[in-house]
Coordinates of C-alpha atoms in Angstrom, one line a residue:
Chain A
X1 CA 0.0 0.0 0.1
X2 CA 1.4 3.3 -1.0
X3 CA 0.5 5.4 2.1
X4 CA 2.0 8.8 0.2
X5 CA -1.0 8.2 -2.2
X6 CA -3.4 8.0 0.6
X7 CA -2.2 11.2 2.2
X8 CA -2.7 13.2 -0.8
X9 CA -6.2 11.9 -1.4
X10 CA -7.4 12.1 2.3
X11 CA -5.6 15.2 3.4
X12 CA -4.8 13.5 6.8
X13 CA -1.5 13.1 8.4
X14 CA 0.7 10.1 7.2
X15 CA 1.2 7.4 9.7
X16 CA 4.3 8.0 11.5
X17 CA 7.2 5.6 12.0
X18 CA 5.8 4.9 15.4
X19 CA 2.2 4.0 14.1
X20 CA 3.7 1.7 11.5
X21 CA 5.8 -0.2 14.1
X22 CA 2.7 -0.2 16.7
X23 CA 0.6 -1.8 13.7
X24 CA 3.5 -4.3 13.2
X25 CA 3.6 -5.3 16.7
X26 CA -0.1 -5.7 16.9
X27 CA -0.1 -7.9 13.9
X28 CA 2.6 -10.0 15.0
X29 CA 1.3 -10.5 18.5
X30 CA -2.3 -11.2 17.1
X31 CA -0.6 -13.9 15.0
X32 CA 1.3 -15.5 17.8
X33 CA -1.5 -15.3 20.3
X34 CA -3.9 -17.0 17.8
X35 CA -1.4 -19.8 16.9
X36 CA 0.3 -20.6 20.1
X37 CA -2.1 -19.4 22.8
X38 CA -1.1 -16.8 25.6
X39 CA 1.3 -19.1 27.6
X40 CA 3.5 -20.1 25.0
X41 CA 3.9 -16.7 23.3
X42 CA 6.9 -14.7 24.3
X43 CA 7.6 -11.0 23.9
X44 CA 10.9 -11.7 22.2
X45 CA 9.0 -13.6 19.4
X46 CA 6.7 -10.7 19.0
X47 CA 9.5 -8.3 18.7
X48 CA 11.5 -10.4 16.4
X49 CA 8.4 -11.1 14.0
X50 CA 7.6 -7.3 14.0
X51 CA 11.4 -6.3 13.6
X52 CA 11.2 -4.4 16.8
X53 CA 13.3 -4.5 20.0
X54 CA 11.7 -5.9 23.1
X55 CA 12.2 -2.6 24.7
X56 CA 9.8 -1.0 21.9
X57 CA 7.1 -3.4 22.7
X58 CA 7.2 -2.9 26.4
X59 CA 7.4 0.9 26.0
X60 CA 4.5 0.8 23.5
X61 CA 2.1 -1.7 25.1
X62 CA 3.4 -2.7 28.7
X63 CA 3.9 -6.2 29.5
X64 CA 2.4 -9.2 27.6
X65 CA -0.9 -9.2 29.6
X66 CA -1.3 -5.6 28.6
X67 CA -0.6 -6.3 25.0
X68 CA -3.0 -9.4 25.1
X69 CA -6.0 -7.3 26.5
X70 CA -5.2 -4.5 23.9
X71 CA -5.5 -7.0 21.0
X72 CA -8.6 -9.0 22.4
X73 CA -10.5 -5.7 23.1
X74 CA -9.3 -3.9 19.8
X75 CA -11.0 -6.8 18.0
X76 CA -14.4 -5.6 19.2
X77 CA -14.4 -2.7 16.9
X78 CA -16.3 -4.6 14.1
X79 CA -18.9 -5.8 16.6
X80 CA -19.3 -2.1 17.9
X81 CA -19.8 -0.8 14.3
X82 CA -22.2 -3.6 13.4
X83 CA -24.2 -2.9 16.5
X84 CA -24.4 0.8 16.2
X85 CA -26.1 0.7 12.7
X86 CA -28.2 -2.1 13.6
X87 CA -31.3 -0.7 15.7
X88 CA -32.3 2.1 12.9
X89 CA -31.1 -0.1 10.0
X90 CA -34.7 -1.0 9.0
X91 CA -36.6 2.1 9.7
X92 CA -37.0 3.1 6.3
X93 CA -37.8 -0.3 4.9
X94 CA -41.6 -0.6 4.0
X95 CA -43.2 -3.4 6.1
X96 CA -43.5 -5.7 2.9
X97 CA -40.0 -5.7 2.5
X98 CA -39.0 -6.3 6.0
X99 CA -38.5 -10.2 5.4
X100 CA -36.0 -9.5 2.6
X101 CA -34.3 -6.9 4.7
X102 CA -34.0 -9.5 7.6
X103 CA -32.6 -12.2 5.1
X104 CA -29.9 -9.7 3.8
X105 CA -29.0 -8.8 7.6
X106 CA -28.8 -12.4 8.5
X107 CA -26.5 -13.3 5.5
X108 CA -24.2 -10.3 6.8
X109 CA -24.3 -11.3 10.3
X110 CA -23.4 -14.9 9.5
X111 CA -20.5 -14.1 7.0
X112 CA -19.0 -11.8 9.5
X113 CA -19.3 -14.1 12.4
X114 CA -18.2 -17.3 10.6
X115 CA -15.0 -15.5 9.3
X116 CA -12.2 -17.8 10.4
X117 CA -10.2 -14.8 12.1
X118 CA -13.3 -13.9 14.3
X119 CA -13.7 -17.6 15.2
X120 CA -10.2 -18.0 15.9
X121 CA -10.2 -14.9 18.4
X122 CA -13.2 -16.1 20.0
X123 CA -11.6 -19.6 20.6
X124 CA -8.5 -17.8 22.0
X125 CA -10.7 -15.6 24.4
X126 CA -12.6 -18.6 25.6
X127 CA -9.4 -20.6 26.0
X128 CA -8.0 -17.7 28.5
X129 CA -11.3 -17.1 30.1
X130 CA -10.2 -19.1 33.3
X131 CA -6.9 -17.1 33.4
X132 CA -8.5 -13.7 32.6
X133 CA -12.4 -13.9 33.5
X134 CA -12.8 -10.4 33.5
X135 CA -11.3 -9.8 30.0
X136 CA -13.5 -12.5 28.6
X137 CA -16.6 -10.9 30.4
X138 CA -15.5 -7.5 29.1
X139 CA -15.1 -9.0 25.4
X140 CA -18.7 -10.5 25.8
X141 CA -20.0 -7.5 26.9
X142 CA -18.4 -5.5 23.9
X143 CA -19.0 -8.1 21.2
X144 CA -21.9 -10.8 21.6
X145 CA -23.9 -9.0 24.3
X146 CA -23.7 -5.8 22.5
X147 CA -24.9 -7.2 19.1
X148 CA -27.5 -9.0 21.0
X149 CA -28.8 -5.8 22.4
X150 CA -28.7 -3.9 19.1
X151 CA -31.0 -6.9 17.7
X152 CA -33.2 -6.5 20.6
X153 CA -33.8 -2.7 19.9
X154 CA -34.3 -3.5 16.2
X155 CA -36.9 -6.0 17.1
X156 CA -38.6 -3.8 19.5
X157 CA -38.8 -1.1 16.9
X158 CA -40.4 -3.8 14.3
X159 CA -42.7 -4.8 17.1
X160 CA -43.7 -1.2 17.8
X161 CA -44.4 -0.8 13.9
X162 CA -46.6 -3.7 14.1
X163 CA -44.3 -5.9 11.9
X164 CA -43.2 -8.5 14.4
X165 CA -45.1 -10.1 17.2
X166 CA -42.7 -8.8 19.8
X167 CA -44.3 -7.4 23.0
X168 CA -43.5 -4.3 24.8
X169 CA -41.2 -5.5 27.6
X170 CA -37.4 -5.4 26.8
X171 CA -37.3 -8.9 27.9
X172 CA -39.5 -10.1 25.0
X173 CA -37.4 -8.1 22.6
X174 CA -34.1 -9.6 24.0
X175 CA -35.8 -13.3 23.6
X176 CA -36.4 -12.6 19.9
X177 CA -32.9 -11.3 19.5
X178 CA -31.5 -14.5 20.8
X179 CA -33.8 -16.7 18.7
X180 CA -33.0 -14.8 15.6
X181 CA -29.1 -14.6 16.6
X182 CA -28.6 -18.5 17.4
X183 CA -30.9 -19.7 14.5
X184 CA -28.6 -17.6 12.2
X185 CA -25.1 -18.3 13.8
X186 CA -25.5 -20.9 16.2
X187 CA -24.2 -23.9 14.0
X188 CA -21.3 -21.9 12.6
X189 CA -20.1 -21.0 16.0
X190 CA -20.4 -24.4 17.5
X191 CA -18.4 -26.0 14.5
X192 CA -15.9 -23.1 14.3
X193 CA -15.1 -23.4 18.2
X194 CA -14.1 -27.1 17.8
X195 CA -13.1 -27.5 14.5
X196 CA -10.0 -25.5 13.8
X197 CA -9.3 -25.6 10.2
X198 CA -12.8 -24.8 9.4
X199 CA -13.0 -22.8 6.1
X200 CA -15.4 -19.7 5.8
X201 CA -18.7 -20.8 4.6
X202 CA -19.3 -20.2 0.9
X203 CA -21.8 -17.6 -0.3
X204 CA -24.7 -20.1 -1.3
X205 CA -24.2 -21.9 2.1
X206 CA -24.3 -18.6 4.0
X207 CA -27.4 -17.5 1.8
X208 CA -29.2 -20.9 2.4
X209 CA -28.4 -21.0 6.2
X210 CA -29.3 -17.4 6.8
X211 CA -32.6 -17.7 4.7
X212 CA -33.8 -20.9 6.6
X213 CA -33.2 -19.3 9.9
X214 CA -35.2 -16.1 8.9
X215 CA -38.0 -18.5 7.7
X216 CA -38.3 -20.2 11.1
X217 CA -37.9 -16.8 12.8
X218 CA -40.6 -15.3 10.8
X219 CA -43.0 -18.2 11.3
X220 CA -43.0 -17.5 15.1
X221 CA -42.7 -13.8 14.9
X222 CA -44.4 -12.2 11.9
X223 CA -47.9 -10.6 12.6
Chain B
X1 CA -20.7 -44.1 49.8
X2 CA -20.4 -47.6 51.4
X3 CA -19.2 -49.7 48.6
X4 CA -19.6 -53.0 50.6
X5 CA -23.6 -52.3 50.7
X6 CA -23.4 -51.7 46.8
X7 CA -21.7 -55.0 46.4
X8 CA -24.2 -57.0 48.4
X9 CA -27.1 -55.4 46.5
X10 CA -25.8 -55.4 42.9
X11 CA -23.9 -58.5 43.2
X12 CA -20.8 -57.0 41.3
X13 CA -17.2 -57.0 42.2
X14 CA -16.3 -54.3 44.5
X15 CA -13.8 -51.7 42.9
X16 CA -10.1 -52.8 43.3
X17 CA -7.6 -50.5 45.0
X18 CA -6.4 -49.8 41.3
X19 CA -9.9 -48.7 40.2
X20 CA -10.2 -46.3 43.2
X21 CA -6.6 -45.0 42.5
X22 CA -7.5 -44.5 38.7
X23 CA -10.6 -42.7 39.7
X24 CA -8.8 -40.3 42.2
X25 CA -6.2 -39.6 39.4
X26 CA -9.1 -38.8 36.9
X27 CA -10.8 -36.5 39.3
X28 CA -7.5 -34.7 40.4
X29 CA -6.4 -34.3 36.7
X30 CA -9.8 -33.1 35.7
X31 CA -9.9 -30.5 38.5
X32 CA -6.3 -29.4 37.7
X33 CA -6.8 -29.0 33.6
X34 CA -10.1 -27.1 34.2
X35 CA -8.9 -24.6 36.5
X36 CA -5.2 -24.2 35.1
X37 CA -5.5 -25.2 31.5
X38 CA -3.2 -28.0 29.9
X39 CA 0.2 -26.1 29.8
X40 CA 0.2 -25.0 33.5
X41 CA -0.9 -28.4 34.6
X42 CA 2.1 -30.7 35.7
X43 CA 1.9 -34.5 36.6
X44 CA 3.5 -34.2 39.8
X45 CA 0.5 -31.9 41.0
X46 CA -2.0 -34.4 39.8
X47 CA -0.1 -37.2 41.6
X48 CA 0.1 -35.2 44.9
X49 CA -3.6 -34.4 44.8
X50 CA -4.6 -37.8 44.2
X51 CA -2.2 -39.1 46.9
X52 CA -0.4 -41.3 44.0
X53 CA 3.0 -41.3 42.9
X54 CA 4.1 -39.8 39.8
X55 CA 5.1 -43.3 38.4
X56 CA 1.6 -44.6 39.1
X57 CA 0.0 -41.8 37.0
X58 CA 2.4 -42.4 34.3
X59 CA 1.9 -46.4 34.5
X60 CA -1.8 -45.9 34.4
X61 CA -2.4 -43.3 31.9
X62 CA 0.7 -42.6 29.9
X63 CA 2.0 -39.0 29.7
X64 CA 0.1 -35.6 30.2
X65 CA -1.0 -35.5 26.8
X66 CA -2.5 -39.1 27.0
X67 CA -4.1 -38.3 30.5
X68 CA -5.9 -35.1 28.8
X69 CA -7.2 -37.0 26.0
X70 CA -8.6 -39.8 28.2
X71 CA -10.2 -37.1 30.2
X72 CA -11.8 -35.2 27.5
X73 CA -13.1 -38.2 25.7
X74 CA -14.3 -39.8 28.9
X75 CA -16.5 -36.9 29.3
X76 CA -18.6 -37.5 26.1
X77 CA -20.1 -40.7 27.9
X78 CA -23.2 -38.3 29.1
X79 CA -23.7 -37.2 25.5
X80 CA -23.5 -40.5 24.0
X81 CA -26.1 -41.9 26.5
X82 CA -28.4 -39.0 25.9
X83 CA -28.0 -39.4 22.1
X84 CA -28.5 -43.3 22.0
X85 CA -32.0 -42.7 23.8
X86 CA -33.2 -39.8 21.7
X87 CA -34.3 -41.1 18.3
X88 CA -36.9 -43.6 19.5
X89 CA -37.8 -41.5 22.8
X90 CA -41.0 -40.0 21.2
X91 CA -42.2 -43.1 19.4
X92 CA -44.6 -44.1 21.8
X93 CA -46.0 -40.5 22.4
X94 CA -49.5 -39.6 20.8
X95 CA -49.3 -36.9 18.2
X96 CA -51.2 -34.5 20.4
X97 CA -48.6 -34.8 23.2
X98 CA -45.5 -34.3 21.2
X99 CA -45.4 -30.8 21.9
X100 CA -45.5 -31.4 25.6
X101 CA -42.7 -34.2 25.2
X102 CA -40.5 -31.8 23.2
X103 CA -40.8 -29.1 26.0
X104 CA -39.8 -31.8 28.4
X105 CA -36.8 -32.9 26.3
X106 CA -35.7 -29.2 25.7
X107 CA -35.6 -28.7 29.4
X108 CA -33.4 -31.7 30.0
X109 CA -31.1 -30.8 27.1
X110 CA -30.7 -27.2 28.4
X111 CA -30.2 -28.4 32.0
X112 CA -27.6 -30.9 30.9
X113 CA -25.8 -28.7 28.6
X114 CA -25.7 -25.5 30.9
X115 CA -24.3 -27.4 33.8
X116 CA -21.1 -25.5 34.8
X117 CA -18.7 -28.6 34.8
X118 CA -20.0 -29.4 31.1
X119 CA -19.5 -25.7 30.1
X120 CA -16.1 -25.9 31.8
X121 CA -14.9 -28.8 29.9
X122 CA -16.2 -27.4 26.5
X123 CA -14.2 -24.3 27.2
X124 CA -11.1 -26.1 27.9
X125 CA -11.2 -28.3 24.8
X126 CA -11.9 -25.1 22.8
X127 CA -8.8 -23.4 24.5
X128 CA -6.7 -26.4 23.5
X129 CA -8.3 -26.9 20.2
X130 CA -5.3 -25.0 18.2
X131 CA -2.8 -27.4 20.1
X132 CA -4.9 -30.6 19.7
X133 CA -7.1 -30.1 16.6
X134 CA -7.7 -33.6 16.0
X135 CA -8.8 -34.3 19.9
X136 CA -11.3 -31.2 19.6
X137 CA -12.7 -32.5 16.4
X138 CA -13.2 -36.0 17.9
X139 CA -14.8 -34.3 21.0
X140 CA -17.1 -32.4 18.4
X141 CA -17.9 -35.6 16.7
X142 CA -18.8 -37.7 19.9
X143 CA -20.7 -35.0 21.7
X144 CA -22.3 -31.9 20.1
X145 CA -22.6 -33.6 16.6
X146 CA -23.6 -36.9 17.9
X147 CA -26.4 -35.3 19.7
X148 CA -27.4 -33.1 16.7
X149 CA -27.6 -36.5 14.5
X150 CA -29.8 -38.1 17.1
X151 CA -32.0 -34.9 17.1
X152 CA -32.2 -35.1 13.2
X153 CA -33.2 -38.8 13.5
X154 CA -35.9 -38.0 16.0
X155 CA -37.3 -35.0 13.8
X156 CA -37.0 -37.5 10.7
X157 CA -39.3 -39.8 12.6
X158 CA -41.8 -37.1 13.7
X159 CA -41.7 -36.0 10.1
X160 CA -42.5 -39.5 8.6
X161 CA -45.5 -39.7 11.1
X162 CA -46.8 -36.6 9.8
X163 CA -46.4 -34.5 13.2
X164 CA -43.6 -32.3 11.9
X165 CA -43.1 -30.5 8.6
X166 CA -39.7 -32.2 8.2
X167 CA -39.1 -33.3 4.6
X168 CA -37.6 -36.6 3.5
X169 CA -34.0 -35.7 3.0
X170 CA -31.6 -36.1 5.7
X171 CA -30.5 -32.5 5.1
X172 CA -33.9 -31.1 6.2
X173 CA -33.8 -33.1 9.4
X174 CA -30.5 -32.0 10.0
X175 CA -31.6 -28.3 9.7
X176 CA -34.6 -28.9 12.0
X177 CA -32.2 -30.5 14.5
X178 CA -30.0 -27.4 14.4
X179 CA -32.8 -24.9 14.7
X180 CA -34.2 -26.8 17.6
X181 CA -30.9 -27.2 19.4
X182 CA -29.6 -23.6 19.2
X183 CA -33.1 -22.1 20.0
X184 CA -32.7 -24.2 23.1
X185 CA -29.0 -24.0 24.0
X186 CA -27.5 -21.2 22.0
X187 CA -27.7 -18.5 24.6
X188 CA -26.6 -20.6 27.5
X189 CA -23.3 -21.8 25.6
X190 CA -22.6 -18.4 24.3
X191 CA -22.7 -16.9 27.8
X192 CA -21.1 -19.9 29.6
X193 CA -18.0 -19.9 27.0
X194 CA -17.1 -16.2 28.0
X195 CA -18.3 -15.8 31.5
X196 CA -16.6 -18.2 33.7
X197 CA -18.5 -17.9 36.9
X198 CA -21.9 -18.4 35.6
X199 CA -24.1 -20.4 37.7
X200 CA -26.4 -23.2 36.4
X201 CA -29.7 -21.7 35.4
X202 CA -32.5 -22.3 37.9
X203 CA -35.4 -24.5 37.2
X204 CA -37.9 -21.7 36.4
X205 CA -35.3 -20.1 33.9
X206 CA -34.6 -23.4 32.1
X207 CA -38.2 -24.0 31.8
X208 CA -39.0 -20.6 30.3
X209 CA -36.2 -20.7 28.0
X210 CA -36.9 -24.2 26.8
X211 CA -40.6 -23.7 26.5
X212 CA -40.2 -20.6 24.3
X213 CA -37.6 -22.3 22.2
X214 CA -40.1 -24.9 21.4
X215 CA -42.8 -22.5 20.9
X216 CA -40.7 -20.8 18.1
X217 CA -39.6 -24.4 16.6
X218 CA -43.2 -25.4 16.3
X219 CA -44.4 -22.4 14.9
X220 CA -42.1 -23.1 12.0
X221 CA -42.3 -27.0 12.1
X222 CA -45.5 -28.2 13.3
X223 CA -47.9 -29.7 10.6

């Protein structure tokens, strides 16, 4: 990637040498943690992979635990972006087109969740949950639980519009969100947690799984 | 437990000293692996916990990896028992009582799956899946996938009886099984993987979650 070109187009400051070194360290550390786990990963390996000195790693990130935390919590940005856009995403969709919009949404949700790097990170966090219970709980809060709350808000809005049979209390919307979410991504997460070399599902498979999940969801929830 | 009494009632041989020692080693190793993970667990800790010598552990189980495999795969017995009884379990239930029977089944499935020791073992296997991919895949095959196949067979039978809308091909029955399973246990597994000190759900919560999941399932699948 030619960063000089990007600077001219965007008019933002070019990444400094420090930014580039930080990015290289994060990439090397992510790769090591995912492949070897927390215990077997050493700062000197990360430093060597990133062509940095150990001292640079320590100066930039603190110790191994601090680096691990930053990587795990940094990876929740995708979930945060997805969740932020979700509640209002069907506001302008006419009632009759809501089923189609839910299918599109389900396909996107499944494709994102079943991506091998996303599954690998979840596997890593689960594996270290006994050692770092508070980190795993924070990851849960900022990724799966955040997305679930956003789905609940979406379904509450569709309930209020009279498109879905979702009652007033927040509990009902949350339950609808869980039904939707696990119909769509349950099997992919289950396999992806235990079968390590699982490939990303192809487009036809994502479409079929998402569409059948939405069909079951709508059979129960469509007014 | 007074083993002498059991022997007189059942007429089977009393456990030998070797059986008791093996059981103590398995219990100690399970506890250590679940609490500390694979890497941090040492055979001498397990031996001390079980009041055995290191040599006894090696003689009985081989090395740490062999002991770990035996514990993980030994824990699939519950799933195997559950799965074996599942396909024919509703054969004698009249059509009108199938919904009630499915609710009972869903409650039992959820209570078993959401039990803290079951969740802890799954967390451990996921955490070691990168190191032992073939062991994690075997665990998947002998526990979640086996139970899924048994649900598929159950729903194929109910489809053939005309109680459920499950078409002929095995794929449709498998899809119905996945929908049923993840509606029932999806949220509990998701939370249980990332939130370490999660308590077993109380009976009322199991009942409510299971019943609502079956309601959604039947809305889509009941003929």
